Structure formats: structure tokens, C-alpha cells
Coordinates of C-alpha atoms in Angstrom, one line a residue:
Chain A
X1 CA 8.9 13.1 -50.0
X2 CA 5.7 14.6 -51.3
X3 CA 5.5 18.2 -52.5
X4 CA 3.4 19.4 -49.6
X5 CA 5.6 17.9 -46.8
X6 CA 8.6 19.3 -48.7
X7 CA 6.9 22.7 -48.4
X8 CA 6.4 22.3 -44.6
X9 CA 10.1 21.3 -44.0
X10 CA 11.4 24.1 -46.4
X11 CA 9.3 26.7 -44.5
X12 CA 10.5 25.3 -41.2
X13 CA 14.1 25.4 -42.2
X14 CA 13.7 29.0 -43.3
X15 CA 12.4 30.0 -39.9
X16 CA 15.2 28.4 -37.9
X17 CA 17.4 31.6 -37.6
X18 CA 14.3 33.5 -36.3
X19 CA 13.5 30.7 -33.9
X20 CA 17.1 30.9 -32.4
X21 CA 16.3 34.6 -31.8
X22 CA 12.7 34.3 -30.7
X23 CA 13.0 31.6 -28.1
X24 CA 15.6 33.4 -26.0
X25 CA 13.9 36.8 -26.5
X26 CA 10.5 35.3 -25.6
X27 CA 12.1 33.7 -22.5
X28 CA 13.5 37.1 -21.4
X29 CA 10.0 38.6 -21.9
X30 CA 8.3 35.8 -20.0
X31 CA 10.7 36.0 -17.0
X32 CA 10.1 39.8 -16.7
X33 CA 6.4 39.4 -17.2
X34 CA 6.0 36.6 -14.6
X35 CA 7.7 38.8 -12.0
X36 CA 4.8 41.2 -12.2
X37 CA 2.8 38.5 -10.4
X38 CA 0.5 37.1 -13.1
X39 CA 0.2 33.3 -13.8
X40 CA 2.9 32.2 -16.1
X41 CA 0.4 31.0 -18.7
X42 CA -0.5 34.6 -19.4
X43 CA 3.0 35.2 -20.8
X44 CA 2.3 32.6 -23.5
X45 CA -1.2 34.0 -24.0
X46 CA 0.2 37.4 -24.7
X47 CA 2.4 35.8 -27.4
X48 CA -0.7 34.4 -29.0
X49 CA -2.9 37.5 -29.0
X50 CA -0.4 40.3 -29.3
X51 CA 2.7 38.7 -31.0
X52 CA 5.0 41.7 -31.0
X53 CA 8.4 41.6 -29.3
X54 CA 9.0 45.2 -28.6
X55 CA 5.3 45.9 -27.7
X56 CA 5.4 43.1 -25.2
X57 CA 8.5 44.5 -23.5
X58 CA 6.6 47.8 -23.5
X59 CA 3.7 46.0 -21.8
X60 CA 5.9 44.9 -18.9
X61 CA 6.9 48.5 -18.3
X62 CA 3.3 49.8 -18.7
X63 CA 1.9 47.2 -16.3
X64 CA 4.7 47.9 -13.8
X65 CA 3.7 51.6 -14.0
X66 CA 0.0 50.8 -14.0
X67 CA -0.6 52.9 -17.1
X68 CA -4.1 53.7 -18.3
X69 CA -5.6 52.1 -21.3
X70 CA -5.5 55.2 -23.5
X71 CA -1.8 55.5 -22.8
X72 CA -1.4 51.8 -23.6
X73 CA -3.1 52.2 -26.9
X74 CA -1.2 55.4 -27.8
X75 CA 2.2 54.1 -26.8
X76 CA 1.7 50.8 -28.7
X77 CA 0.6 52.7 -31.7
X78 CA 3.6 55.0 -31.7
X79 CA 6.0 52.2 -31.0
X80 CA 4.7 50.1 -33.9
X81 CA 4.2 52.9 -36.5
X82 CA 7.5 51.8 -38.0
X83 CA 5.7 48.6 -39.0
X84 CA 3.2 50.7 -41.1
X85 CA 6.0 51.6 -43.5
X86 CA 7.1 48.0 -43.8
X87 CA 3.7 46.9 -44.9
X88 CA 3.9 49.4 -47.8
X89 CA 6.5 47.2 -49.6
X90 CA 4.5 44.0 -49.1
X91 CA 1.2 45.2 -50.6
X92 CA 1.6 43.3 -53.8
X93 CA 3.1 40.1 -52.2
X94 CA 0.3 39.2 -50.0
X95 CA -2.9 37.3 -51.1
X96 CA -5.7 39.8 -51.8
X97 CA -8.4 37.9 -49.8
X98 CA -8.9 35.1 -47.3
X99 CA -8.1 34.2 -43.7
X100 CA -4.4 33.6 -44.5
X101 CA -4.1 37.2 -45.6
X102 CA -5.3 38.6 -42.3
X103 CA -3.3 36.1 -40.3
X104 CA -0.1 37.1 -42.2
X105 CA -0.9 40.8 -41.6
X106 CA -1.5 40.1 -37.9
X107 CA 1.8 38.2 -37.7
X108 CA 3.9 40.8 -39.6
X109 CA 6.7 41.3 -37.1
X110 CA 10.2 42.8 -37.9
X111 CA 11.6 39.3 -38.3
X112 CA 8.7 37.8 -40.3
X113 CA 9.0 40.8 -42.6
X114 CA 12.7 40.2 -43.2
X115 CA 12.1 36.5 -43.9
X116 CA 9.2 37.2 -46.3
X117 CA 11.1 39.8 -48.2
X118 CA 14.4 37.8 -48.4
X119 CA 13.4 34.2 -49.1
X120 CA 11.8 32.2 -51.9
X121 CA 9.5 29.2 -51.8
X122 CA 10.8 25.9 -53.3
X123 CA 10.2 25.6 -57.0
X124 CA 6.6 24.8 -57.9
X125 CA 5.4 25.3 -54.3
X126 CA 2.4 27.3 -53.2
X127 CA 4.0 30.7 -52.5
X128 CA 1.1 31.9 -50.3
X129 CA 1.1 28.7 -48.2
X130 CA 4.9 29.1 -47.8
X131 CA 4.6 32.6 -46.5
X132 CA 1.7 31.6 -44.2
X133 CA 3.8 28.8 -42.7
X134 CA 6.7 31.1 -42.1
X135 CA 4.5 33.4 -40.2
X136 CA 2.9 30.6 -38.3
X137 CA 6.2 28.9 -37.3
X138 CA 7.6 32.2 -36.2
X139 CA 4.7 32.8 -33.9
X140 CA 5.0 29.2 -32.5
X141 CA 8.7 29.9 -31.6
X142 CA 7.7 33.2 -30.0
X143 CA 4.8 31.6 -27.9
X144 CA 7.1 28.8 -26.9
X145 CA 9.8 31.2 -25.7
X146 CA 7.2 33.4 -23.8
X147 CA 5.7 30.4 -22.1
X148 CA 9.0 28.9 -21.1
X149 CA 10.1 32.3 -19.8
X150 CA 6.9 32.8 -17.9
X151 CA 7.3 29.4 -16.2
X152 CA 11.0 30.1 -15.4
X153 CA 10.1 33.5 -14.0
X154 CA 7.4 32.0 -11.7
X155 CA 10.0 29.6 -10.3
X156 CA 12.6 32.2 -9.2
X157 CA 11.9 34.9 -6.7
X158 CA 13.7 38.2 -6.8
X159 CA 12.8 41.8 -6.0
X160 CA 11.3 43.6 -9.0
X161 CA 12.1 47.1 -7.9
X162 CA 13.4 48.9 -11.0
X163 CA 12.0 46.5 -13.5
X164 CA 10.3 49.3 -15.3
X165 CA 13.7 50.3 -16.6
X166 CA 13.1 47.7 -19.3
X167 CA 11.2 50.5 -21.1
X168 CA 14.0 53.1 -21.5
X169 CA 16.5 50.3 -22.2
X170 CA 14.3 49.1 -25.0
X171 CA 13.9 52.6 -26.5
X172 CA 17.6 53.2 -26.2
X173 CA 18.3 50.1 -28.3
X174 CA 15.7 51.1 -30.8
X175 CA 17.1 54.6 -31.1
X176 CA 20.6 53.2 -31.9
X177 CA 19.0 50.9 -34.5
X178 CA 17.2 53.9 -36.0
X179 CA 20.3 56.0 -36.0
X180 CA 22.1 53.3 -38.0
X181 CA 19.4 53.8 -40.7
X182 CA 19.1 57.5 -40.4
X183 CA 22.4 58.9 -39.2
X184 CA 21.3 62.5 -38.7
X185 CA 22.3 63.7 -35.2
X186 CA 20.3 67.0 -35.6
X187 CA 17.1 65.0 -36.1
X188 CA 17.6 63.1 -32.9
X189 CA 18.5 66.2 -31.0
X190 CA 15.4 68.0 -32.3
X191 CA 13.2 65.1 -31.2
X192 CA 14.8 65.2 -27.7
X193 CA 14.2 68.9 -27.4
X194 CA 10.6 68.5 -28.5
X195 CA 10.0 65.6 -26.1
X196 CA 11.7 67.3 -23.1
X197 CA 10.2 70.6 -23.8
X198 CA 6.7 69.1 -23.9
X199 CA 7.3 67.2 -20.7
X200 CA 8.8 70.0 -18.7
X201 CA 6.8 73.0 -20.0
X202 CA 3.5 71.8 -21.5
X203 CA 2.1 68.6 -19.9
X204 CA 3.4 65.5 -18.3
X205 CA 0.3 63.4 -18.6
X206 CA -0.4 64.3 -22.3
X207 CA 3.3 64.3 -23.2
X208 CA 3.1 61.5 -25.7
X209 CA 0.3 62.8 -27.8
X210 CA 1.3 66.5 -27.7
X211 CA 5.0 65.9 -28.5
X212 CA 4.0 63.5 -31.3
X213 CA 1.8 66.2 -32.9
X214 CA 4.5 68.8 -32.5
X215 CA 7.1 66.5 -34.0
X216 CA 4.9 65.8 -37.1
X217 CA 4.3 69.5 -37.5
X218 CA 8.1 70.1 -37.2
X219 CA 8.8 67.4 -39.8
X220 CA 6.4 69.1 -42.2
X221 CA 8.1 72.5 -41.8
X222 CA 11.5 70.8 -42.2
X223 CA 10.4 69.2 -45.4
X224 CA 9.4 72.6 -46.8
X225 CA 12.8 74.0 -45.8
X226 CA 14.6 70.8 -47.0
X227 CA 16.4 70.4 -43.6
X228 CA 16.6 66.6 -43.7
X229 CA 16.8 64.8 -47.0
Chain B
X1 CA 0.1 44.2 -7.8
X2 CA -3.6 45.3 -7.9
X3 CA -4.2 44.5 -11.5
X4 CA -7.0 41.8 -11.9
X5 CA -7.0 39.1 -14.5
X6 CA -9.9 40.8 -16.4
X7 CA -8.0 44.1 -16.4
X8 CA -5.0 42.2 -17.8
X9 CA -7.2 40.7 -20.5
X10 CA -8.5 44.1 -21.5
X11 CA -4.9 45.5 -21.5
X12 CA -3.8 42.7 -23.8
X13 CA -6.7 43.2 -26.2
X14 CA -6.0 47.0 -26.3
X15 CA -2.4 46.3 -27.1
X16 CA -3.2 43.6 -29.6
X17 CA -5.6 46.0 -31.5
X18 CA -3.1 48.8 -31.6
X19 CA -0.5 46.4 -32.9
X20 CA -2.9 45.0 -35.5
X21 CA -3.9 48.5 -36.6
X22 CA -0.3 49.5 -37.4
X23 CA 0.2 46.3 -39.3
X24 CA -3.0 46.4 -41.3
X25 CA -3.3 50.1 -42.0
X26 CA -1.0 50.2 -45.1
X27 CA -2.9 47.2 -46.6
X28 CA -6.2 48.9 -46.0
X29 CA -5.4 52.6 -46.7
X30 CA -2.4 52.9 -49.0
X31 CA -3.0 50.1 -51.5
X32 CA -2.8 52.6 -54.3
X33 CA -0.4 55.2 -53.0
X34 CA 2.5 53.1 -51.8
X35 CA 5.2 55.4 -53.3
X36 CA 3.8 58.8 -52.5
X37 CA 6.8 61.1 -51.7
X38 CA 5.2 62.4 -48.6
X39 CA 4.7 58.9 -47.2
X40 CA 8.3 58.0 -48.0
X41 CA 9.4 61.1 -46.2
X42 CA 7.4 60.3 -43.0
X43 CA 8.4 56.7 -43.3
X44 CA 12.0 57.7 -43.1
X45 CA 12.0 60.4 -40.5
X46 CA 9.1 59.7 -38.2
X47 CA 10.2 56.4 -36.7
X48 CA 13.5 57.8 -35.3
X49 CA 11.7 60.8 -33.8
X50 CA 9.0 58.6 -32.2
X51 CA 11.7 56.3 -30.6
X52 CA 13.3 59.4 -29.0
X53 CA 9.8 60.7 -27.8
X54 CA 9.1 57.2 -26.3
X55 CA 12.4 57.3 -24.4
X56 CA 11.6 60.7 -22.9
X57 CA 8.0 59.5 -22.2
X58 CA 9.4 56.5 -20.2
X59 CA 10.9 59.1 -17.8
X60 CA 7.7 61.2 -17.6
X61 CA 7.6 61.2 -13.8
X62 CA 11.3 62.3 -13.4
X63 CA 12.4 65.8 -12.5
X64 CA 15.8 65.4 -14.2
X65 CA 17.3 68.1 -11.9
X66 CA 18.2 66.0 -8.8
X67 CA 20.8 63.3 -8.3
X68 CA 17.8 60.8 -8.4
X69 CA 18.3 60.6 -12.1
X70 CA 21.9 59.3 -11.9
X71 CA 20.9 55.6 -11.8
X72 CA 18.7 56.1 -14.9
X73 CA 21.6 57.9 -16.8
X74 CA 24.0 55.1 -15.8
X75 CA 21.5 52.4 -16.8
X76 CA 21.1 54.1 -20.2
X77 CA 24.8 54.4 -20.7
X78 CA 25.4 50.7 -19.9
X79 CA 22.6 49.8 -22.4
X80 CA 24.1 52.1 -25.0
X81 CA 27.6 50.8 -24.7
X82 CA 26.5 47.1 -24.7
X83 CA 24.4 47.7 -27.8
X84 CA 27.2 49.6 -29.7
X85 CA 29.6 46.7 -28.8
X86 CA 27.5 43.6 -29.6
X87 CA 24.3 44.8 -31.2
X88 CA 22.3 42.1 -29.4
X89 CA 19.0 43.7 -28.3
X90 CA 18.4 41.0 -25.8
X91 CA 21.7 41.4 -24.0
X92 CA 21.6 45.2 -24.1
X93 CA 18.0 45.4 -22.6
X94 CA 18.3 42.7 -20.0
X95 CA 21.8 43.6 -18.7
X96 CA 21.0 47.3 -18.8
X97 CA 17.8 46.7 -16.8
X98 CA 19.5 44.3 -14.4
X99 CA 22.2 46.9 -13.8
X100 CA 19.7 49.6 -13.0
X101 CA 17.8 47.2 -10.7
X102 CA 21.0 46.5 -8.8
X103 CA 21.7 50.2 -8.4
X104 CA 18.2 51.1 -7.1
X105 CA 17.9 48.0 -4.9
X106 CA 21.3 48.2 -3.2
X107 CA 21.2 52.0 -2.9
X108 CA 24.8 52.0 -4.2
X109 CA 24.4 55.7 -5.0
X110 CA 22.9 56.6 -1.6

């Protein structure tokens, strides 16, 4: 086997665990998305141009609620801010220039990040190409799942009342995952108080932006007082 | 559903740009300050806070004081328990949502 085909198979083999997760997750997204009434191909298209698992579940909820574009932008930004801090640890591992650099940044999902930081290319192989292929194969699995799910969803008819609950369910799961990394109950209670307080006493429509600003201010104060370390 | 195809395309492009911004920002901005203590602090504590705010935000049209909120609470509890048991995001989200849809569609709680 030539060195380059060896690289392709090695990269593919590396992405198999992610594929086993992405295809069913993509199918779940596609089924939910198709029930909103769009052509099933759009589920696959979203996998191509957005390529973000949690943001696409967010999209189902936002579309079901007919959210405005500013809200869509702000909610996606806040949801994905955790990715910003992933990127910090990859700064020196990505190529400095070129199209592959921008594609790899575009495709930096949670799962791609974990593969890129935990695997090595075969000896003597082109490391940048290896990382690029991992990102590409991951996206292919994701688009495949989204498209299959979109098609499946378009074949079955069911009442979609309550489908917007996919949003709180998603956030509940993410909160548990965050709690495993930062097991500080007082931090979560403080955030809940800020969020509910803003919603009930300040503004429902601007809740996201106002509570976010309040939370950052509170974190800064807490840093000064060394509340959470 | 009154959303047109062109509105859906705009929606996707807005979501794609917000996602891309969060992924590209560290590469563009922090190339030289990747271990600043302030960034590390925010990187650790901001994400959990944002997830809680997003959860509250997803109920932004609720009053929380009437019995109308019971299906939401039960749906959240099902999601929570499933996730604590198996830690499979797909199962927790899909089963939690399906359970909530069953509750509201069958009016089991009146």
C-alpha cells in the first residue's frame, strides 16, 4: 500500500468511533428537523454549512419558536462560546495558512477536537493532511446522518406539538456535562438566579443578552473576591 | 409553518457565521495570549453559567407560577435522570423530548 492511501485509511479508521456517534445523532437531528415541514435535503444542507451538533438541535427549537435572526445569532454564539476555549489549546497545532487551516477551524466540533488532540498520524505521514482528513471524514458522517434522518422524518407523520422541548432537554444535558467538569453547585445556582431574575424582573425579550452581561460582571466580581477557584 | 425557503437559508447562514466566529476567534485574536489567567478563568466558569442561562432562556415565555409548567418540569427530570444513568446525550434528549410531547399531546395532566 502506498504511503498516501495508508494515510487515508489510517485517518478513516481514526474517525470510526466518531462516525458511530455522528450518524445516529445526525439521524435524530434530521428526523426532528424534517417534522418542521422543510424538504429533507435541507437537513443535509445544514450539516454541510453549519456542522455543529448542538447548534443544529438549537436550530430546531428556534425554528419551531420562529425566533428572530438577532436571537438566532446571539443564542448560537453563547451556546458555542465553549468552543472558543478549545481553540486556544490548538493554536500551535494547526497550519498557519492555507485553505485547509480555515476548513479545519470551520470543522472544529467537540468530537473533532477530541480526536485531533488525542491521536497521532502514522509515522512519516503528512500531519496536516491527517488532521484535515479527520475533520473531513467527521463532517461526511455528520452530513450522512442528517440526510438519512431528514429523509426518515419526511416518511413518517406525527404531531409535532411540544417538539420545541428539544431545546431545554439539550441544555439540561449540557448543564450536567458542565457540572462534571466544574462541580460547584453555588455557581449553577447563581447563574439560575441571574437568569430567572432577568427574565421575571427585567426583560423577557432581551433576557439572553442582559443576563449574559450580568453574569460576566458577576464572574469578574467573584474573581476579585476569590469566590470560585 | 410560515417560514419560506429563503428565510431558512438566511437562518442557516446566520447560524453558520455565529458558529464559525466562535471557532475562529481564538485563532484570530488570542494567538499570543493563550495562557492569560483571565482567559483561563472565563474559559472555566463562563460555559457552565451560559448553559444555565440558555436553559432559562428556552422557557422565556413561561410564567412558572401555574400548573402549566408541570410538563416542562417532568420533561426536565426525565432528561436529567436518563443522562445521569447512561450519559448518552442522544437518548437523554430524544426520550426527554418524546416524553414531554406525549404529556402535552395527550393532556395527561389536564
